Amino acid sequence: MQKIKEVLSNLIQLSDTEWHTFKNLLSEKTYPAKATLLHAGKTATELYFIVQGLLRIYHLEDGKEISTYFACDDQFVSPFASLITQSPSFQYIEAVEPTSLYSIPYRRLTELYQASSSFEKLGRILAEQNYLCMVERMLILQTKTAKEKYLDFIKNNPPKIVQRTPQHQIASFLGIAPESLSRIRRELVTS
Amino acid sequence: MQKIKEVLSNLIQLSDTEWHTFKNLLSEKTYPAKATLLHAGKTATELYFIVQGLLRIYHLEDGKEISTYFACDDQFVSPFASLITQSPSFQYIEAVEPTSLYSIPYRRLTELYQASSSFEKLGRILAEQNYLCMVERMLILQTKTAKEKYLDFIKNNPPKIVQRTPQHQIASFLGIAPESLSRIRRELVTS
């Protein structure tokens, strides 16, 4: 649990009591590769912190999977819209690789928001991070060439995500055809 | 100032002292129609609360204005990404009609976040609202027909925004051609 404590302490000031309260909310869970943690249509009830593994968030457009978020070790992740509105999710969350994580019940987390200014701050930071991720992806989709999009993706994501995510999932995240991504990757290797 | 106090009290619990601290941060400003409150490339330093008027947020795509947010009386509004990162905005904010508003310096607001759990909660709510607005617009753009998009727009926005925003700005918000919007509006009137 050292890692989640460290990540949390980088975001908010945390007393020993607050840490112990938070720690007691965590359940450790593991999922095999390709497991679906949440199906669209279901309401998200948990925030996740990945201990080790790789998760992806996607939704369907005309039956096609559009990936919108990848997360790996030491990151918080959730289908955020569903979580904060407590309404059915339009997104799926799936394990790309075998993944172990801590799950935090959202209802209990909101009780912590009310009990402590530090946790309220955590709630603000999570919302701001989710907002900025959406803005960043929207801007990348709108303003960059396919090659620039991929270079941005490499720069802004942990190597684990870049190296281990299937190429067609990265292509859908970048809004480019899988064949274009293959060509760009070949060009980058030989250039 | 009764209205902003009322809106704020619906979002967070506010002591008299907290209200007075907040009130002291407000400056009243007025802008004529078509005034630009923030240019892209500049960093947003203020959160706005509209007393009376109509504002729009837009950015340029291939030289074309894409509207992404409209706000009118009694709403908080800001170019949020620039505000929370304190980096240059990719968005413009413009008065669609003559607008009077309260402006709140973001730096001072973040001091309130630190000083009080209630204001930290306000920060969380603002971030969550901005996030949900983006998600909602993305979903509307991706999954609805042009007519459904416009009906959703009517349903989800105050009448003032629906009635007084120029049609081409609504069309760009909905990702449809101005001619399609005119046709849809004619059909709705005659149906």
Coordinates of C-alpha atoms in Angstrom, one line a residue:
Chain A
M1 CA 0.0 0.0 0.0
Q2 CA 3.1 2.2 0.1
K3 CA 2.6 3.3 -3.5
I4 CA -1.0 4.5 -3.2
K5 CA -0.1 6.4 0.0
E6 CA 2.8 8.0 -1.9
V7 CA 0.6 9.0 -4.9
L8 CA -2.1 10.3 -2.6
S9 CA 0.4 12.3 -0.5
N10 CA 1.6 14.0 -3.7
L11 CA -1.9 15.2 -4.4
I12 CA -3.2 16.1 -0.9
Q13 CA -2.0 16.7 2.6
L14 CA -2.9 13.6 4.6
S15 CA -2.9 13.1 8.4
D16 CA -2.2 9.6 9.8
T17 CA -5.8 9.4 10.8
E18 CA -7.0 10.3 7.3
W19 CA -4.7 7.8 5.7
H20 CA -6.0 5.0 8.0
T21 CA -9.6 5.9 7.2
F22 CA -8.8 5.9 3.5
K23 CA -6.8 2.6 3.7
N24 CA -9.8 0.9 5.3
L25 CA -11.9 1.6 2.2
L26 CA -9.5 -0.2 -0.1
S27 CA -10.3 -3.7 -1.4
E28 CA -7.6 -5.5 -3.5
K29 CA -8.9 -7.1 -6.6
T30 CA -7.4 -8.9 -9.6
Y31 CA -8.7 -9.3 -13.1
P32 CA -7.5 -11.4 -16.0
A33 CA -6.7 -9.9 -19.4
K34 CA -9.8 -8.9 -21.3
A35 CA -12.0 -8.9 -18.2
T36 CA -14.7 -6.3 -18.3
L37 CA -14.8 -4.4 -15.0
L38 CA -17.8 -2.3 -16.0
H39 CA -20.3 -2.8 -18.8
A40 CA -22.0 0.2 -20.5
G41 CA -25.5 0.5 -19.1
K42 CA -24.4 -0.3 -15.5
T43 CA -23.7 2.4 -13.0
A44 CA -20.1 2.8 -11.8
T45 CA -19.8 2.4 -8.0
E46 CA -16.0 2.3 -7.6
L47 CA -12.9 4.4 -8.2
Y48 CA -9.9 2.3 -9.0
F49 CA -6.2 2.7 -8.3
I50 CA -4.0 0.3 -10.4
V51 CA -1.3 -1.5 -8.5
Q52 CA -0.1 -3.3 -11.6
G53 CA -1.6 -3.8 -15.0
L54 CA -3.3 -1.9 -17.8
L55 CA -6.9 -0.8 -18.1
R56 CA -8.7 0.9 -20.9
I57 CA -12.0 2.8 -21.2
Y58 CA -14.0 2.7 -24.4
H59 CA -17.4 3.2 -25.8
L60 CA -19.2 2.0 -28.9
E61 CA -19.8 4.1 -31.9
D62 CA -21.8 2.3 -34.7
G63 CA -20.7 -0.9 -33.1
K64 CA -17.0 0.1 -33.2
E65 CA -14.9 0.3 -30.0
I66 CA -13.5 3.8 -29.5
S67 CA -10.9 3.9 -26.8
T68 CA -10.8 7.1 -24.8
Y69 CA -8.5 6.4 -21.9
F70 CA -5.7 4.1 -20.9
A71 CA -4.2 3.8 -17.4
C72 CA -1.5 1.7 -15.8
D73 CA 0.4 1.2 -12.6
D74 CA -0.1 3.8 -9.9
Q75 CA -2.9 5.7 -11.6
F76 CA -6.4 6.4 -10.5
V77 CA -9.1 5.5 -13.1
S78 CA -12.8 5.3 -13.3
P79 CA -15.7 5.8 -15.8
F80 CA -16.0 9.2 -14.3
A81 CA -19.2 10.5 -15.7
S82 CA -21.1 7.5 -14.4
L83 CA -19.4 7.7 -11.1
I84 CA -20.1 11.3 -10.3
T85 CA -23.7 11.3 -11.6
Q86 CA -24.4 7.8 -10.3
S87 CA -26.2 7.1 -13.6
P88 CA -25.7 4.3 -16.1
S89 CA -22.3 4.4 -17.9
F90 CA -22.0 4.9 -21.7
Q91 CA -18.4 3.6 -21.3
Y92 CA -16.9 0.2 -20.7
I93 CA -13.8 -0.4 -18.6
E94 CA -11.7 -3.4 -19.5
A95 CA -8.4 -5.0 -18.5
V96 CA -5.9 -4.9 -21.4
E97 CA -3.5 -7.0 -19.3
P98 CA -3.9 -9.0 -16.1
T99 CA -4.5 -6.2 -13.5
S100 CA -4.4 -5.9 -9.8
L101 CA -6.0 -2.9 -8.3
Y102 CA -7.5 -1.3 -5.2
S103 CA -11.1 -0.5 -5.5
I104 CA -12.7 2.3 -3.5
P105 CA -16.5 2.5 -3.1
Y106 CA -17.6 5.9 -4.4
R107 CA -20.3 6.3 -1.8
R108 CA -17.8 6.0 1.0
L109 CA -15.4 8.3 -0.9
T110 CA -18.1 11.0 -1.0
E111 CA -18.5 10.6 2.8
L112 CA -14.8 11.4 3.1
Y113 CA -15.3 14.5 0.9
Q114 CA -17.8 15.7 3.4
A115 CA -15.7 14.8 6.4
S116 CA -12.4 16.3 5.3
S117 CA -11.1 19.3 3.3
S118 CA -8.2 17.1 2.1
F119 CA -10.5 14.5 0.5
E120 CA -12.7 17.2 -0.9
K121 CA -9.5 18.5 -2.6
L122 CA -8.8 15.0 -3.9
G123 CA -12.3 15.0 -5.4
R124 CA -11.6 18.4 -7.1
I125 CA -8.2 17.1 -8.5
L126 CA -9.8 13.9 -9.9
A127 CA -12.5 16.0 -11.6
E128 CA -9.9 18.5 -13.0
Q129 CA -7.7 15.7 -14.2
N130 CA -10.6 13.9 -16.0
Y131 CA -11.7 17.2 -17.5
L132 CA -8.2 18.0 -18.8
C133 CA -7.8 14.5 -20.3
M134 CA -10.9 15.1 -22.3
V135 CA -9.8 18.5 -23.5
E136 CA -6.4 17.2 -24.4
R137 CA -7.8 14.3 -26.5
M138 CA -10.3 16.6 -28.2
L139 CA -7.6 19.0 -29.1
I140 CA -5.3 16.2 -30.4
L141 CA -8.1 14.8 -32.5
Q142 CA -8.9 18.2 -34.0
T143 CA -5.7 19.9 -34.6
K144 CA -2.9 17.3 -35.3
T145 CA -1.8 15.2 -38.2
A146 CA -1.8 11.4 -37.7
K147 CA 1.9 11.4 -37.1
E148 CA 1.8 14.3 -34.6
K149 CA -1.0 12.5 -32.8
Y150 CA 1.1 9.4 -32.3
L151 CA 4.1 11.4 -31.3
D152 CA 2.0 13.2 -28.7
F153 CA 0.6 9.9 -27.5
I154 CA 4.1 8.5 -27.0
K155 CA 5.2 11.7 -25.2
N156 CA 2.1 11.9 -22.9
N157 CA 1.7 8.3 -21.8
P158 CA 3.8 5.9 -19.7
P159 CA 6.0 3.6 -21.8
K160 CA 4.0 0.6 -20.6
I161 CA 0.8 2.0 -22.2
V162 CA 2.6 2.8 -25.4
Q163 CA 4.3 -0.6 -25.6
R164 CA 1.7 -3.0 -24.5
T165 CA -1.6 -1.6 -25.7
P166 CA -2.8 -3.3 -28.9
Q167 CA -2.2 -1.0 -31.9
H168 CA -5.9 -1.0 -33.1
Q169 CA -6.9 0.4 -29.6
I170 CA -4.3 3.1 -29.8
A171 CA -5.5 3.9 -33.4
S172 CA -9.1 4.3 -32.2
F173 CA -7.9 6.6 -29.4
L174 CA -6.1 8.8 -31.9
G175 CA -9.0 8.7 -34.4
I176 CA -6.8 7.3 -37.2
A177 CA -7.0 4.1 -39.2
P178 CA -5.0 1.1 -37.9
E179 CA -3.1 1.0 -41.3
S180 CA -2.1 4.6 -40.9
L181 CA -0.7 3.9 -37.4
S182 CA 1.3 0.9 -38.7
R183 CA 2.8 3.0 -41.5
I184 CA 3.7 5.8 -39.0
R185 CA 5.3 3.3 -36.7
R186 CA 7.4 1.8 -39.5
E187 CA 8.5 5.3 -40.6
L188 CA 9.5 6.2 -37.1
V189 CA 11.6 3.0 -36.7
T190 CA 13.4 3.5 -40.0
S191 CA 13.9 7.3 -39.7
Chain B
M1 CA -25.8 40.1 -5.0
Q2 CA -28.7 38.2 -3.7
K3 CA -28.8 35.9 -6.7
I4 CA -25.1 34.8 -6.6
K5 CA -25.5 34.1 -2.9
E6 CA -28.6 32.0 -3.6
V7 CA -26.8 30.0 -6.4
L8 CA -23.8 29.5 -4.2
S9 CA -25.9 28.4 -1.2
N10 CA -27.5 25.8 -3.4
L11 CA -24.1 24.3 -4.2
I12 CA -22.3 24.6 -0.9
Q13 CA -23.0 25.3 2.8
L14 CA -21.8 28.8 3.4
S15 CA -21.3 30.5 6.8
D16 CA -21.9 34.3 7.0
T17 CA -18.1 34.8 7.3
E18 CA -17.5 32.7 4.2
W19 CA -20.1 34.6 2.2
H20 CA -18.5 37.9 3.2
T21 CA -15.1 36.7 2.3
F22 CA -16.4 35.5 -1.1
K23 CA -18.4 38.7 -1.7
N24 CA -15.3 40.8 -1.2
L25 CA -13.7 39.1 -4.1
L26 CA -16.4 40.1 -6.6
S27 CA -16.0 42.9 -9.1
E28 CA -18.9 43.9 -11.2
K29 CA -18.1 44.4 -14.9
T30 CA -20.2 45.1 -18.0
Y31 CA -19.4 44.3 -21.6
P32 CA -21.1 45.4 -24.8
A33 CA -22.4 42.8 -27.3
K34 CA -19.5 41.2 -29.3
A35 CA -16.9 42.1 -26.7
T36 CA -14.2 39.5 -26.3
L37 CA -13.6 38.8 -22.6
L38 CA -10.6 36.5 -23.3
H39 CA -8.6 35.9 -26.4
A40 CA -7.1 32.5 -27.3
G41 CA -3.4 32.6 -26.4
K42 CA -4.1 34.6 -23.2
T43 CA -4.3 32.9 -19.8
A44 CA -7.6 33.1 -18.0
T45 CA -7.4 34.6 -14.6
E46 CA -11.0 35.0 -13.7
L47 CA -14.1 33.0 -13.1
Y48 CA -17.3 34.7 -14.1
F49 CA -20.8 34.7 -12.7
I50 CA -23.3 36.2 -15.1
V51 CA -25.8 38.7 -13.6
Q52 CA -27.5 39.4 -16.8
G53 CA -26.5 38.7 -20.4
L54 CA -25.3 35.9 -22.6
L55 CA -21.7 34.6 -23.1
R56 CA -20.3 32.0 -25.4
I57 CA -17.0 30.1 -25.5
Y58 CA -15.6 29.1 -28.8
H59 CA -12.3 28.1 -30.5
L60 CA -11.1 28.1 -34.1
E61 CA -10.9 25.0 -36.3
D62 CA -9.4 25.8 -39.7
G63 CA -10.3 29.4 -39.2
K64 CA -13.9 28.5 -38.4
E65 CA -15.5 29.4 -35.0
I66 CA -16.7 26.3 -33.1
S67 CA -18.9 27.2 -30.2
T68 CA -18.7 24.8 -27.3
Y69 CA -20.5 26.5 -24.4
F70 CA -23.2 29.1 -23.9
A71 CA -24.1 30.6 -20.5
C72 CA -26.6 33.2 -19.4
D73 CA -28.1 34.8 -16.2
D74 CA -27.1 33.2 -12.9
Q75 CA -24.5 30.8 -14.3
F76 CA -20.8 30.4 -13.5
V77 CA -18.6 30.3 -16.7
S78 CA -14.9 30.3 -17.5
P79 CA -12.5 29.0 -20.1
F80 CA -11.9 26.3 -17.6
A81 CA -8.8 24.5 -18.9
S82 CA -6.8 27.7 -19.0
L83 CA -8.1 28.7 -15.6
I84 CA -7.1 25.5 -13.7
T85 CA -3.8 25.0 -15.5
Q86 CA -3.0 28.7 -15.6
S87 CA -1.7 28.3 -19.1
P88 CA -2.7 30.0 -22.4
S89 CA -6.3 29.4 -23.5
F90 CA -7.2 27.7 -26.8
Q91 CA -10.7 29.2 -26.4
Y92 CA -12.2 32.6 -26.7
I93 CA -14.9 33.9 -24.5
E94 CA -17.3 36.5 -26.0
A95 CA -20.4 38.4 -25.1
V96 CA -23.3 37.5 -27.4
E97 CA -25.4 40.2 -25.8
P98 CA -24.6 43.1 -23.5
T99 CA -23.6 41.3 -20.3
S100 CA -23.1 42.3 -16.7
L101 CA -21.2 39.9 -14.5
Y102 CA -19.2 39.4 -11.4
S103 CA -15.6 38.5 -11.9
I104 CA -13.7 36.4 -9.3
P105 CA -9.9 36.3 -9.4
Y106 CA -8.9 32.7 -9.8
R107 CA -5.8 33.1 -7.6
R108 CA -7.9 34.4 -4.7
L109 CA -10.5 31.6 -5.3
T110 CA -7.8 29.0 -4.9
E111 CA -6.8 30.6 -1.6
L112 CA -10.4 30.1 -0.5
Y113 CA -10.2 26.4 -1.6
Q114 CA -7.3 26.0 0.8
A115 CA -9.0 28.0 3.6
S116 CA -12.3 26.2 3.6
S117 CA -13.8 22.8 2.9
S118 CA -16.9 24.5 1.5
F119 CA -15.0 26.4 -1.2
E120 CA -12.9 23.3 -1.9
K121 CA -16.3 21.6 -2.6
L122 CA -17.2 24.5 -4.9
G123 CA -14.0 23.8 -6.8
R124 CA -14.9 20.2 -7.1
I125 CA -18.5 21.0 -8.3
L126 CA -17.2 23.5 -10.9
A127 CA -14.8 20.9 -12.3
E128 CA -17.4 18.1 -12.3
Q129 CA -19.9 20.4 -14.1
N130 CA -17.3 21.4 -16.7
Y131 CA -16.4 17.7 -17.2
L132 CA -20.1 16.7 -17.6
C133 CA -20.7 19.5 -20.1
M134 CA -17.9 18.2 -22.3
V135 CA -19.1 14.6 -22.1
E136 CA -22.6 15.6 -22.9
R137 CA -21.6 17.6 -26.0
M138 CA -19.3 14.8 -27.2
L139 CA -22.2 12.3 -26.8
I140 CA -24.6 14.5 -28.6
L141 CA -22.2 15.1 -31.4
Q142 CA -21.5 11.4 -31.8
T143 CA -24.8 9.7 -31.3
K144 CA -27.7 11.9 -32.4
T145 CA -29.3 12.9 -35.7
A146 CA -29.3 16.6 -36.5
K147 CA -32.9 17.0 -35.3
E148 CA -32.3 15.1 -32.1
K149 CA -29.3 17.3 -31.4
Y150 CA -31.4 20.4 -31.7
L151 CA -34.2 19.0 -29.6
D152 CA -31.7 18.1 -26.9
F153 CA -30.2 21.6 -27.1
I154 CA -33.7 23.1 -26.5
K155 CA -34.3 20.8 -23.6
N156 CA -31.0 21.3 -21.9
N157 CA -30.5 25.0 -22.2
P158 CA -32.3 28.0 -20.7
P159 CA -34.9 29.6 -23.1
K160 CA -32.8 32.7 -23.3
I161 CA -29.8 30.8 -24.8
V162 CA -32.1 29.0 -27.3
Q163 CA -33.9 32.2 -28.3
R164 CA -31.2 34.7 -28.5
T165 CA -28.1 32.9 -29.7
P166 CA -27.4 33.5 -33.4
Q167 CA -28.4 30.3 -35.3
H168 CA -25.0 29.8 -36.9
Q169 CA -23.4 29.7 -33.4
I170 CA -25.9 27.0 -32.3
A171 CA -25.2 25.1 -35.5
S172 CA -21.5 25.0 -34.8
F173 CA -22.2 23.9 -31.3
L174 CA -24.3 21.0 -32.6
G175 CA -21.8 20.1 -35.4
I176 CA -24.4 20.6 -38.1
A177 CA -24.6 23.0 -41.1
P178 CA -26.5 26.3 -40.6
E179 CA -28.8 25.3 -43.5
S180 CA -29.7 22.0 -41.8
L181 CA -30.6 23.9 -38.6
S182 CA -32.8 26.3 -40.5
R183 CA -34.6 23.4 -42.1
I184 CA -35.1 21.6 -38.7
R185 CA -36.4 24.8 -37.1
R186 CA -38.9 25.3 -40.0
E187 CA -40.1 21.7 -39.7
L188 CA -40.6 22.1 -35.9
V189 CA -42.6 25.3 -36.3
T190 CA -44.9 23.7 -38.9
S191 CA -45.2 20.2 -37.4

